[in-house]
mmCIF file of C-alpha atoms in Angstrom:
data_model
loop_
_atom_site.group_PDB
_atom_site.id
_atom_site.type_symbol
_atom_site.label_atom_id
_atom_site.label_comp_id
_atom_site.label_asym_id
_atom_site.label_seq_id
_atom_site.Cartn_x
_atom_site.Cartn_y
_atom_site.Cartn_z
ATOM 1 C CA MET A 1 61.654 -107.204 -168.319
ATOM 2 C CA LYS A 2 60.906 -104.830 -170.978
ATOM 3 C CA GLN A 3 62.463 -104.832 -174.801
ATOM 4 C CA LEU A 4 63.770 -102.125 -176.783
ATOM 5 C CA VAL A 5 64.089 -101.979 -180.426
ATOM 6 C CA LEU A 6 65.721 -99.195 -182.186
ATOM 7 C CA VAL A 7 65.907 -99.180 -186.048
ATOM 8 C CA ARG A 8 67.144 -96.379 -188.183
ATOM 9 C CA HIS A 9 64.525 -95.879 -191.255
ATOM 10 C CA ALA A 10 65.486 -98.081 -194.550
ATOM 11 C CA GLU A 11 67.472 -96.422 -197.538
ATOM 12 C CA SER A 12 65.082 -93.463 -198.955
ATOM 13 C CA GLY A 13 65.720 -91.352 -201.839
ATOM 14 C CA TRP A 14 64.425 -88.034 -203.194
ATOM 15 C CA SER A 15 61.078 -87.746 -205.157
ATOM 16 C CA GLY A 16 62.234 -84.575 -206.920
ATOM 17 C CA PRO A 17 64.867 -82.053 -207.189
ATOM 18 C CA PHE A 18 62.687 -79.290 -204.592
ATOM 19 C CA GLY A 19 61.399 -82.083 -202.333
ATOM 20 C CA LYS A 20 61.699 -81.765 -198.751
ATOM 21 C CA ASP A 21 64.044 -84.149 -196.365
ATOM 22 C CA ILE A 22 60.825 -84.806 -194.355
ATOM 23 C CA ASP A 23 58.954 -86.011 -197.610
ATOM 24 C CA ARG A 24 61.709 -88.341 -198.738
ATOM 25 C CA VAL A 25 60.013 -91.807 -199.786
ATOM 26 C CA LEU A 26 61.685 -95.561 -199.210
ATOM 27 C CA THR A 27 63.681 -96.944 -202.075
ATOM 28 C CA SER A 28 62.495 -100.222 -203.850
ATOM 29 C CA LYS A 29 65.792 -101.534 -202.376
ATOM 30 C CA GLY A 30 64.820 -99.858 -198.649
ATOM 31 C CA GLN A 31 61.371 -101.491 -198.668
ATOM 32 C CA THR A 32 63.166 -104.862 -199.296
ATOM 33 C CA ASP A 33 65.639 -104.022 -196.933
ATOM 34 C CA ALA A 34 63.054 -103.298 -193.947
ATOM 35 C CA MET A 35 60.971 -106.722 -194.734
ATOM 36 C CA GLN A 36 64.094 -108.295 -194.298
ATOM 37 C CA MET A 37 65.183 -106.622 -191.036
ATOM 38 C CA ALA A 38 61.658 -107.474 -189.847
ATOM 39 C CA PHE A 39 61.925 -110.953 -190.589
ATOM 40 C CA ARG A 40 65.557 -111.089 -189.064
ATOM 41 C CA LEU A 41 63.556 -109.702 -185.707
ATOM 42 C CA LYS A 42 60.933 -112.230 -186.217
ATOM 43 C CA SER A 43 63.625 -115.090 -186.361
ATOM 44 C CA GLU A 44 65.216 -113.957 -183.326
ATOM 45 C CA ASN A 45 61.666 -114.064 -181.330
ATOM 46 C CA ILE A 46 62.329 -110.099 -180.931
ATOM 47 C CA ILE A 47 58.691 -108.900 -181.875
ATOM 48 C CA PRO A 48 57.321 -105.371 -180.602
ATOM 49 C CA GLU A 49 53.951 -105.073 -179.809
ATOM 50 C CA ARG A 50 54.045 -101.313 -180.065
ATOM 51 C CA PHE A 51 55.931 -98.907 -182.707
ATOM 52 C CA ILE A 52 56.960 -95.551 -182.686
ATOM 53 C CA THR A 53 58.175 -94.026 -185.219
ATOM 54 C CA SER A 54 59.221 -89.961 -186.179
ATOM 55 C CA ASN A 55 56.905 -88.301 -188.516
ATOM 56 C CA ALA A 56 59.197 -88.421 -191.575
ATOM 57 C CA LYS A 57 57.746 -90.506 -194.540
ATOM 58 C CA ARG A 58 60.648 -92.559 -194.854
ATOM 59 C CA ALA A 59 60.384 -93.602 -191.113
ATOM 60 C CA PHE A 60 56.902 -94.473 -190.991
ATOM 61 C CA GLU A 61 57.305 -96.230 -193.973
ATOM 62 C CA THR A 62 59.881 -98.398 -192.433
ATOM 63 C CA ALA A 63 57.750 -99.057 -189.340
ATOM 64 C CA LYS A 64 54.838 -99.838 -191.838
ATOM 65 C CA ILE A 65 56.644 -102.359 -193.331
ATOM 66 C CA PHE A 66 57.972 -103.949 -190.060
ATOM 67 C CA ALA A 67 54.267 -103.728 -188.387
ATOM 68 C CA GLU A 68 52.954 -106.015 -191.910
ATOM 69 C CA THR A 69 55.686 -108.221 -191.600
ATOM 70 C CA LEU A 70 55.381 -108.825 -188.083
ATOM 71 C CA GLU A 71 51.376 -108.756 -188.214
ATOM 72 C CA ILE A 72 50.944 -105.835 -185.783
ATOM 73 C CA PRO A 73 47.996 -103.820 -186.835
ATOM 74 C CA ILE A 74 49.180 -100.256 -188.444
ATOM 75 C CA GLY A 75 46.815 -99.050 -185.810
ATOM 76 C CA ASP A 76 49.699 -99.783 -183.441
ATOM 77 C CA ILE A 77 52.346 -97.289 -185.039
ATOM 78 C CA SER A 78 52.509 -93.793 -183.370
ATOM 79 C CA ILE A 79 53.976 -90.746 -184.843
ATOM 80 C CA GLU A 80 56.407 -88.555 -182.553
ATOM 81 C CA LYS A 81 57.792 -85.422 -184.183
ATOM 82 C CA SER A 82 60.750 -85.385 -181.564
ATOM 83 C CA LEU A 83 62.186 -88.703 -183.295
ATOM 84 C CA TYR A 84 62.882 -86.566 -186.488
ATOM 85 C CA GLU A 85 66.125 -84.571 -185.925
ATOM 86 C CA PRO A 86 66.400 -86.034 -182.738
ATOM 87 C CA VAL A 87 69.119 -85.308 -180.057
ATOM 88 C CA VAL A 88 69.950 -87.997 -177.787
ATOM 89 C CA GLN A 89 67.675 -86.640 -174.925
ATOM 90 C CA SER A 90 64.810 -86.966 -176.936
ATOM 91 C CA PHE A 91 65.153 -90.804 -177.171
ATOM 92 C CA TYR A 92 65.348 -90.963 -173.200
ATOM 93 C CA LYS A 93 61.894 -88.541 -172.828
ATOM 94 C CA ILE A 94 59.946 -90.774 -175.087
ATOM 95 C CA ILE A 95 61.339 -94.334 -173.712
ATOM 96 C CA GLU A 96 60.441 -92.609 -170.140
ATOM 97 C CA GLY A 97 56.970 -92.430 -171.150
ATOM 98 C CA ILE A 98 56.234 -95.085 -172.913
ATOM 99 C CA PRO A 99 52.721 -96.749 -171.349
ATOM 100 C CA GLU A 100 53.685 -99.316 -169.035
ATOM 101 C CA ARG A 101 51.189 -101.959 -170.484
ATOM 102 C CA TYR A 102 53.873 -102.187 -173.466
ATOM 103 C CA GLU A 103 56.754 -104.680 -172.829
ATOM 104 C CA ARG A 104 58.445 -104.732 -175.976
ATOM 105 C CA VAL A 105 58.522 -101.099 -178.143
ATOM 106 C CA ALA A 106 60.475 -100.515 -181.385
ATOM 107 C CA LEU A 107 61.310 -96.513 -182.034
ATOM 108 C CA PHE A 108 62.436 -95.559 -185.657
ATOM 109 C CA SER A 109 64.342 -92.592 -185.769
ATOM 110 C CA HIS A 110 67.441 -91.190 -188.158
ATOM 111 C CA ASN A 111 70.990 -90.065 -188.427
ATOM 112 C CA PRO A 112 73.123 -88.576 -186.182
ATOM 113 C CA GLY A 113 70.689 -88.911 -183.625
ATOM 114 C CA ILE A 114 69.854 -92.627 -183.004
ATOM 115 C CA THR A 115 73.303 -93.550 -183.325
ATOM 116 C CA GLY A 116 74.199 -90.681 -180.805
ATOM 117 C CA PHE A 117 71.571 -92.375 -178.549
ATOM 118 C CA LEU A 118 73.374 -95.995 -179.123
ATOM 119 C CA GLN A 119 76.508 -94.165 -178.372
ATOM 120 C CA ASP A 120 75.142 -92.932 -175.412
ATOM 121 C CA LEU A 121 74.125 -96.502 -173.984
ATOM 122 C CA ASN A 122 77.556 -97.596 -174.250
ATOM 123 C CA LEU A 123 76.854 -101.482 -174.888
ATOM 124 C CA ILE A 124 78.681 -101.532 -177.792
ATOM 125 C CA PRO A 125 81.864 -99.758 -178.575
ATOM 126 C CA HIS A 126 81.911 -97.408 -181.711
ATOM 127 C CA ILE A 127 78.523 -98.214 -182.978
ATOM 128 C CA GLN A 128 77.282 -96.758 -185.995
ATOM 129 C CA MET A 129 73.494 -96.946 -187.512
ATOM 130 C CA PRO A 130 73.233 -97.791 -190.969
ATOM 131 C CA PRO A 131 69.970 -97.724 -192.854
ATOM 132 C CA CYS A 132 67.917 -99.903 -191.810
ATOM 133 C CA GLY A 133 70.088 -100.850 -188.933
ATOM 134 C CA VAL A 134 68.279 -102.558 -185.898
ATOM 135 C CA PHE A 135 69.642 -102.805 -182.520
ATOM 136 C CA ALA A 136 67.669 -104.529 -179.449
ATOM 137 C CA ILE A 137 68.360 -104.220 -175.735
ATOM 138 C CA ARG A 138 66.694 -106.085 -172.833
ATOM 139 C CA ILE A 139 65.835 -103.380 -170.024
ATOM 140 C CA ASN A 140 65.968 -105.098 -166.184
ATOM 141 C CA SER A 141 63.148 -103.431 -165.098
ATOM 142 C CA SER A 142 59.296 -103.529 -165.496
ATOM 143 C CA HIS A 143 58.918 -100.180 -165.518
ATOM 144 C CA TRP A 144 60.031 -97.630 -168.879
ATOM 145 C CA LYS A 145 60.351 -94.563 -166.846
ATOM 146 C CA ASP A 146 63.360 -96.331 -164.908
ATOM 147 C CA PHE A 147 65.013 -96.542 -168.426
ATOM 148 C CA ARG A 148 67.971 -94.508 -167.740
ATOM 149 C CA ILE A 149 69.170 -95.768 -164.528
ATOM 150 C CA SER A 150 67.931 -99.713 -165.191
ATOM 151 C CA GLU A 151 70.795 -102.141 -166.147
ATOM 152 C CA LYS A 152 70.537 -102.987 -170.174
ATOM 153 C CA SER A 153 71.870 -106.130 -171.783
ATOM 154 C CA PHE A 154 72.230 -106.782 -175.591
ATOM 155 C CA LEU A 155 70.049 -108.721 -177.634
ATOM 156 C CA LEU A 156 70.801 -107.969 -181.058
ATOM 157 C CA TYR A 157 72.762 -105.794 -183.750
ATOM 158 C CA ALA A 158 71.641 -106.311 -187.345
ATOM 159 C CA PHE A 159 71.931 -104.497 -190.503
ATOM 160 C CA PRO A 160 70.877 -105.018 -194.444
ATOM 161 C CA SER A 161 74.217 -105.757 -195.381
ATOM 162 C CA ASP A 162 74.465 -108.670 -192.227
ATOM 163 C CA ILE A 163 72.243 -110.401 -194.579
ATOM 164 C CA ASN A 164 72.461 -110.044 -198.153
#
């Protein structure tokens, strides 16, 4: 059995009027939310051993806070450019390519792609991922390459306003 955690990056802001979207950083609220949501995963005993994040600063910052809070080495965060402005198929391709040695993996990405992917999984109707929303599932398979065809079960859907 594999576990997959999907996380939308925490709240971010603009560093200046001419900044690039990819360079946006987390607000102080976003930093706090990321820490709280990581603690929520810990309390549910859903602790990823590998993190894969988009190359956007706000997504990497979110992943880094989760890793630090869950006591996972920062070196266990990898960057996947296709998680920035992703399409649904990007998620399937990344998940199906995860090395089999990992049992629990977290992906950090953006809307509208992450919400579109969750809607495609069809585990919860009409789901929307708010900033720093967390969605975890169990995959009834020992192979990531079989993700698309494997039975999946819901573990957790949580977001910052749910615990604040």
